[in-house]
Coordinates of C-alpha atoms and ligand atoms in Angstrom, one line a residue:
M1 CA 99.2 -32.8 189.9
K2 CA 99.8 -31.1 193.3
M3 CA 98.3 -27.7 193.9
K4 CA 97.7 -25.3 196.8
A5 CA 94.0 -25.0 198.0
A6 CA 92.0 -23.7 200.8
V7 CA 90.2 -26.7 202.2
M8 CA 87.1 -26.8 204.4
T9 CA 87.9 -29.5 207.0
G10 CA 85.0 -28.9 209.4
V11 CA 81.8 -27.0 209.8
G12 CA 82.5 -23.4 210.8
K13 CA 86.3 -24.1 211.0
P14 CA 88.8 -21.8 209.4
L15 CA 89.8 -23.1 205.9
E16 CA 93.2 -24.8 205.9
I17 CA 95.8 -24.1 203.2
L18 CA 96.9 -27.5 202.0
S19 CA 98.7 -29.2 199.2
V20 CA 96.1 -31.4 197.4
N21 CA 96.0 -33.5 194.2
V22 CA 94.0 -32.5 191.2
A23 CA 93.4 -35.2 188.6
E24 CA 93.3 -34.8 184.8
P25 CA 90.0 -33.6 183.3
K26 CA 87.8 -36.5 182.0
V27 CA 85.3 -36.4 179.1
N28 CA 83.7 -33.0 178.7
E29 CA 85.8 -31.5 181.5
V30 CA 88.3 -28.7 181.5
L31 CA 91.3 -28.0 183.8
V32 CA 91.4 -24.2 184.5
K33 CA 94.3 -22.3 186.1
I34 CA 92.4 -20.1 188.4
G35 CA 93.5 -16.4 188.1
A36 CA 91.0 -14.8 190.4
T37 CA 88.1 -15.9 192.6
G38 CA 85.5 -13.9 194.6
V39 CA 84.6 -14.7 198.2
C40 CA 80.8 -14.8 198.3
H41 CA 78.3 -14.9 201.1
S42 CA 77.2 -18.3 199.8
D43 CA 80.7 -19.6 200.6
L44 CA 80.2 -18.4 204.2
N45 CA 76.8 -20.2 204.3
A46 CA 78.4 -23.4 202.9
L47 CA 81.1 -23.2 205.6
H48 CA 78.4 -23.2 208.3
D49 CA 76.1 -25.7 206.6
E50 CA 76.0 -29.2 208.3
T51 CA 75.1 -30.7 204.9
T52 CA 78.3 -29.6 203.1
P53 CA 80.3 -32.7 202.3
I54 CA 83.7 -32.6 204.1
P55 CA 86.5 -32.1 203.2
T56 CA 85.6 -29.8 200.4
I57 CA 87.1 -26.9 198.5
L58 CA 84.7 -24.0 198.3
G59 CA 84.5 -21.2 195.8
H60 CA 82.1 -20.7 192.9
E61 CA 83.0 -17.3 191.5
G62 CA 86.1 -17.7 189.4
A63 CA 87.9 -16.9 186.2
G64 CA 91.1 -18.2 184.8
V65 CA 92.9 -19.7 181.8
V66 CA 92.3 -23.1 180.3
A67 CA 95.3 -25.3 181.1
S68 CA 94.2 -28.5 179.5
V69 CA 91.0 -30.1 178.1
G70 CA 89.6 -33.6 178.4
P71 CA 88.2 -35.7 175.5
N72 CA 85.3 -34.3 173.5
V73 CA 85.7 -30.7 174.7
T74 CA 84.9 -28.3 171.8
K75 CA 83.9 -25.0 173.4
V76 CA 87.3 -24.0 174.7
K77 CA 91.0 -24.6 174.0
V78 CA 94.2 -24.3 176.0
G79 CA 95.0 -20.7 176.7
D80 CA 91.4 -19.4 176.5
K81 CA 90.4 -16.9 179.2
V82 CA 87.2 -18.1 180.8
A83 CA 84.7 -17.1 183.4
L84 CA 83.1 -19.9 185.4
N85 CA 79.4 -20.7 185.7
W86 CA 78.2 -22.7 188.7
V87 CA 75.0 -24.0 187.1
P88 CA 76.1 -26.2 184.2
Y89 CA 73.2 -27.6 182.2
C90 CA 72.6 -30.8 180.2
G91 CA 71.6 -29.3 176.9
T92 CA 69.0 -32.0 176.1
C93 CA 66.2 -31.8 178.7
E94 CA 62.9 -30.0 177.9
F95 CA 64.1 -26.9 179.8
C96 CA 67.4 -26.8 177.9
V97 CA 66.0 -27.3 174.4
T98 CA 63.5 -24.5 175.0
G99 CA 66.2 -22.1 176.1
A100 CA 65.5 -22.1 179.8
V101 CA 68.8 -23.6 180.7
H102 CA 68.6 -21.9 184.2
L103 CA 65.8 -24.4 185.0
C104 CA 67.8 -27.5 184.0
E105 CA 68.1 -29.8 187.0
S106 CA 71.1 -31.9 186.0
A107 CA 73.6 -30.0 188.1
F108 CA 71.7 -30.2 191.4
E109 CA 72.5 -33.8 192.4
P110 CA 76.2 -33.5 191.9
M111 CA 76.1 -30.0 193.4
F112 CA 74.6 -31.4 196.7
S113 CA 76.9 -34.4 196.8
G114 CA 80.0 -32.4 196.1
T115 CA 81.1 -34.1 192.8
L116 CA 81.3 -33.3 189.2
L117 CA 78.5 -34.3 186.7
D118 CA 79.6 -38.0 186.6
G119 CA 79.3 -38.4 190.4
T120 CA 83.0 -38.6 191.1
T121 CA 85.6 -36.0 192.3
R122 CA 89.0 -35.0 190.7
L123 CA 90.3 -33.7 194.0
S124 CA 92.1 -35.7 196.7
K125 CA 94.7 -35.8 199.4
D126 CA 96.6 -38.8 200.5
G127 CA 94.4 -41.0 198.4
K128 CA 91.2 -39.8 200.0
P129 CA 88.7 -37.8 198.0
I130 CA 88.0 -34.1 198.5
F131 CA 84.6 -32.8 197.4
H132 CA 83.9 -30.1 194.9
N133 CA 81.6 -27.1 195.5
S134 CA 79.1 -26.0 192.9
L135 CA 81.0 -28.2 190.4
L136 CA 83.8 -25.6 190.5
S137 CA 85.9 -25.3 193.7
T138 CA 87.8 -22.1 192.9
F139 CA 89.6 -21.6 196.2
A140 CA 92.6 -23.4 194.6
E141 CA 95.3 -22.9 192.1
F142 CA 93.5 -25.1 189.6
A143 CA 90.0 -26.4 189.1
V144 CA 88.6 -29.3 187.0
V145 CA 85.1 -28.1 185.8
P146 CA 82.5 -29.2 183.3
E147 CA 83.0 -27.8 179.8
L148 CA 79.5 -26.2 180.2
S149 CA 80.8 -24.2 183.1
C150 CA 83.6 -22.6 181.0
V151 CA 82.5 -19.5 179.2
K152 CA 85.2 -17.9 176.9
L153 CA 85.7 -14.2 177.4
P154 CA 87.8 -11.7 175.4
D155 CA 91.5 -11.8 176.0
E156 CA 91.5 -8.2 177.2
M157 CA 89.0 -9.0 180.0
P158 CA 90.9 -8.7 183.4
L159 CA 90.5 -11.9 185.5
A160 CA 89.5 -10.2 188.8
Q161 CA 86.6 -8.5 187.1
A162 CA 85.8 -11.6 185.1
A163 CA 85.6 -13.6 188.3
L164 CA 82.6 -11.5 189.5
I165 CA 80.5 -12.2 186.4
G166 CA 79.3 -15.7 187.2
C167 CA 77.4 -15.1 190.4
G168 CA 75.8 -11.9 191.7
V169 CA 76.5 -9.9 188.6
A170 CA 74.8 -12.3 186.2
T171 CA 71.9 -12.9 188.7
G172 CA 71.2 -9.2 189.2
Y173 CA 71.7 -8.1 185.6
G174 CA 69.6 -11.1 184.4
A175 CA 66.8 -10.4 186.9
A176 CA 66.3 -6.9 185.3
V177 CA 67.0 -7.7 181.7
H178 CA 65.7 -11.2 181.2
A179 CA 63.3 -11.9 184.1
A180 CA 61.7 -8.5 184.5
K181 CA 62.3 -7.6 180.8
V182 CA 62.8 -3.9 181.8
T183 CA 62.1 -1.7 178.8
P184 CA 63.4 1.8 177.9
G185 CA 61.5 4.6 179.7
S186 CA 60.0 2.3 182.3
T187 CA 60.1 2.5 186.1
V188 CA 61.8 -0.1 188.2
A189 CA 62.1 -0.8 192.0
V190 CA 64.9 -2.9 193.4
F191 CA 64.4 -4.2 196.9
G192 CA 67.5 -5.2 198.8
I193 CA 70.8 -3.5 197.8
G194 CA 73.5 -6.1 198.1
G195 CA 75.7 -8.0 195.7
V196 CA 72.7 -8.9 193.5
G197 CA 70.6 -5.7 194.0
V198 CA 73.3 -3.3 192.7
N199 CA 73.6 -5.4 189.6
A200 CA 69.8 -5.4 189.1
I201 CA 70.1 -1.6 189.2
Q202 CA 72.8 -1.8 186.6
G203 CA 70.7 -4.1 184.4
A204 CA 67.8 -1.7 184.7
R205 CA 70.1 1.2 183.9
I206 CA 71.5 -0.5 180.8
A207 CA 67.9 -1.5 179.7
G208 CA 67.0 2.2 179.7
A209 CA 64.7 2.5 182.7
A210 CA 63.7 6.1 183.3
K211 CA 63.4 5.7 187.1
I212 CA 65.3 3.2 189.2
I213 CA 64.1 3.2 192.8
A214 CA 66.3 1.5 195.4
C215 CA 64.6 0.2 198.5
D216 CA 66.6 -1.0 201.6
V217 CA 66.5 -0.6 205.3
K218 CA 70.1 0.7 205.5
S219 CA 70.8 4.2 204.4
A220 CA 74.5 3.4 203.6
N221 CA 73.2 0.8 201.1
L222 CA 70.9 3.4 199.5
E223 CA 73.9 5.7 199.0
I224 CA 75.8 2.9 197.2
A225 CA 72.7 2.3 195.1
R226 CA 72.9 5.8 193.7
N227 CA 76.5 5.2 192.6
F228 CA 75.3 2.2 190.5
G229 CA 72.4 4.1 188.8
A230 CA 69.5 4.4 191.3
T231 CA 67.6 7.7 190.6
H232 CA 65.6 7.5 193.8
T233 CA 65.8 5.8 197.1
I234 CA 63.4 4.6 199.8
N235 CA 64.4 3.7 203.3
A236 CA 61.9 0.9 204.0
A237 CA 62.6 1.2 207.7
E238 CA 61.2 4.7 207.7
E239 CA 58.6 4.8 204.9
K240 CA 56.1 2.4 203.4
A241 CA 57.8 1.4 200.2
D242 CA 54.7 0.7 198.2
E243 CA 53.1 4.1 199.0
V244 CA 56.3 5.9 198.0
L245 CA 56.6 3.9 194.8
K246 CA 53.1 5.0 193.9
E247 CA 53.9 8.7 194.7
L248 CA 56.9 8.5 192.5
T249 CA 55.0 7.1 189.5
G250 CA 51.9 9.3 189.3
G251 CA 49.9 7.0 191.5
F252 CA 50.2 3.9 189.3
G253 CA 53.1 2.0 190.8
V254 CA 56.3 0.9 189.0
H255 CA 56.4 -1.3 185.9
A256 CA 58.7 -3.8 187.5
A257 CA 59.9 -4.6 191.0
I258 CA 62.9 -6.9 191.6
D259 CA 63.1 -8.3 195.1
C260 CA 66.6 -9.5 196.1
T261 CA 65.9 -9.5 199.9
G262 CA 64.7 -13.1 200.5
H263 CA 62.0 -11.6 202.9
V264 CA 58.3 -12.2 202.2
V265 CA 57.4 -8.7 203.6
A266 CA 59.5 -7.1 200.9
T267 CA 57.8 -9.2 198.2
E268 CA 54.4 -8.3 199.5
S269 CA 55.3 -4.6 199.5
A270 CA 56.7 -5.0 195.9
W271 CA 53.4 -6.6 194.9
K272 CA 51.5 -3.6 196.1
G273 CA 54.0 -1.2 194.6
V274 CA 53.8 -2.4 191.0
R275 CA 51.2 -1.1 188.6
K276 CA 48.5 -3.1 186.8
G277 CA 50.1 -5.4 184.4
G278 CA 53.4 -5.0 186.2
T279 CA 55.9 -7.7 187.2
V280 CA 57.4 -8.7 190.5
V281 CA 60.6 -10.8 190.1
V282 CA 61.8 -12.6 193.2
V283 CA 65.5 -13.4 193.2
G284 CA 66.2 -13.9 196.9
A285 CA 65.6 -17.3 198.6
F286 CA 62.8 -17.2 201.2
D287 CA 62.9 -18.8 204.6
P288 CA 61.1 -22.1 203.6
T289 CA 58.9 -21.9 206.8
M290 CA 57.3 -18.6 205.6
S291 CA 54.3 -18.1 203.4
L292 CA 53.8 -15.4 200.9
T293 CA 50.4 -13.5 201.2
I294 CA 49.0 -11.8 198.1
P295 CA 45.6 -10.2 198.4
A296 CA 42.9 -12.3 196.7
E297 CA 40.6 -9.4 196.1
G298 CA 40.8 -8.1 192.6
F299 CA 43.6 -10.4 191.6
H300 CA 42.1 -11.2 188.2
R301 CA 41.6 -7.6 187.4
V302 CA 45.1 -6.3 188.0
G303 CA 47.0 -8.5 185.5
K304 CA 50.2 -8.5 187.7
V305 CA 52.8 -11.2 187.3
L306 CA 54.7 -12.7 190.2
K307 CA 57.8 -14.5 188.9
G308 CA 60.6 -16.4 190.6
S309 CA 64.0 -16.1 188.9
F310 CA 66.9 -18.5 189.5
Y311 CA 70.3 -17.2 188.6
G312 CA 68.6 -14.2 186.9
D313 CA 67.3 -16.5 184.1
T314 CA 70.9 -16.4 182.9
Q315 CA 72.1 -18.2 179.8
P316 CA 75.9 -18.1 180.6
F317 CA 77.1 -18.4 177.0
R318 CA 74.8 -15.5 176.0
D319 CA 75.2 -13.3 179.0
F320 CA 78.8 -13.7 180.3
P321 CA 80.4 -12.4 177.1
A322 CA 77.7 -9.6 176.9
L323 CA 78.6 -8.5 180.4
A324 CA 82.3 -8.6 179.7
K325 CA 81.7 -6.4 176.6
L326 CA 79.6 -4.0 178.6
Y327 CA 82.4 -3.7 181.1
L328 CA 85.1 -3.3 178.5
D329 CA 82.9 -0.6 176.8
G330 CA 82.7 1.3 180.1
K331 CA 79.0 0.6 180.5
F332 CA 78.9 -1.9 183.4
M333 CA 80.6 -1.2 186.7
L334 CA 82.7 -4.1 188.0
D335 CA 85.8 -2.3 189.4
E336 CA 83.6 -0.8 192.1
L337 CA 82.6 -4.3 193.2
I338 CA 86.1 -5.3 194.2
L339 CA 86.6 -4.3 197.8
D340 CA 90.1 -5.7 198.2
R341 CA 92.5 -8.0 196.5
I342 CA 94.1 -10.7 198.7
Q343 CA 96.2 -13.9 198.4
L344 CA 94.8 -17.4 199.0
D345 CA 96.8 -17.6 202.3
D346 CA 94.6 -14.7 203.6
I347 CA 91.3 -16.2 202.7
N348 CA 90.0 -16.6 206.3
K349 CA 90.3 -12.8 206.7
A350 CA 87.8 -12.4 203.9
F351 CA 85.4 -14.7 205.7
H352 CA 85.9 -12.8 208.9
S353 CA 84.9 -9.5 207.2
F354 CA 81.5 -11.0 206.5
Q355 CA 80.9 -11.5 210.2
D356 CA 81.5 -7.8 210.8
C357 CA 77.9 -6.7 210.4
S358 CA 78.9 -3.1 209.6
C359 CA 80.4 -4.5 206.4
V360 CA 78.4 -3.4 203.4
N361 CA 77.6 -6.5 201.5
V362 CA 77.8 -5.1 198.0
G363 CA 81.4 -5.8 196.9
R364 CA 83.8 -8.7 197.2
S365 CA 87.2 -9.6 198.4
I366 CA 89.0 -11.0 195.4
I367 CA 91.7 -13.7 195.8
E368 CA 94.3 -13.4 193.1
F369 CA 96.7 -16.1 192.1
P370 CA 100.1 -15.4 190.6
A371 CA 100.4 -16.3 186.9
V372 CA 101.7 -19.8 186.1
S373 CA 105.5 -19.4 186.7
M374 CA 106.7 -22.8 185.5
N375 CA 106.2 -24.5 182.2
S376 CA 102.7 -25.7 182.8
E377 CA 102.9 -28.4 180.1
D378 CA 105.8 -30.1 181.9
R379 CA 104.1 -29.7 185.2
L380 CA 100.9 -31.3 183.9
Q381 CA 102.8 -34.2 182.4
D382 CA 104.9 -34.9 185.5
D383 CA 102.6 -34.3 188.4
F384 CA 99.3 -35.8 187.5
E385 CA 98.3 -38.6 189.8
T386 CA 95.4 -40.9 189.0
V387 CA 92.5 -40.4 191.4
S388 CA 89.9 -43.1 191.5
Ligands
LIG1 ZN1 78.3 -16.3 194.8
LIG2 ZN1 68.9 -29.7 180.8

């Protein structure tokens, strides 16, 4: 079947809007008609990454409607509204069977080689393969994705908001609720107020934290943090965050700190700013050449926990529907994360806006696709081409 897609044809080059072929879903795969997709900073990183296989279709934050299913698919059916998860898991490894599906490694090899789980692609142009991104490739009218990437949401969930759930929203919320296990009445610091940090604040708010202290070096971001539920703010460019955290908590430090910055200095400050028995959760990816320095003196006495969290310890089939319900109940803010709504043809404008450093990196441009205007069954029958 032919579809319109934004194709990455070279490192750092503007995406090209092209007509490409998408093949039928194979075993345990689903064809999704994309309704909306977010443009994430990770897409910009992939566009400038020499290791991204080319040509590729980027996009890993998406939601849509199931258009067809391959053999053996049981979790979704045609017409279901789904949000997409970019870390499908195997379901059988030690991590999966003990509930830590976010630690499953089965998706990484295909993710880095630009294929689906079986090592092949469903995308092509003129007989030549086009690679997938994060096993999704949502910058296109349709996507063939693993069944375990398709999480059914309630019919009333709007697709633009649903598209946000699978990346920064789940990561930030999960960092607070699942990784830091924020409890009612506790005190929480969130370092780094971006697309993940504001959702860590929301997670802490929903978990019932009494004080939520946002730490950032940009005062504009701290103002935004208050809109999402921060009760206090610290400008880390002007004040020592760990000292202020202690002042705000009777000298003890916070129960939990969530570091979304990717900077080791912030993690070191968070470590000092949590109380005995407290937890520091690191969500951001560090510069791999850096080392983290934690004071050795008294380490055994303070009982603190330093914990990395990938994807916010998210279990998509547990968390995505919960987040949709929180949104539909008016408890989780997603509308405020949509900066603007654009068409696929204008996708390069969304990439340009990232390069404007005054842009506050909290919300998203959302690409919306018109609803299927033709009889999709006929189109699927007539237009599929076999891609080897
Ligand atoms: Zn993302
Ligand atoms: Zn697994």
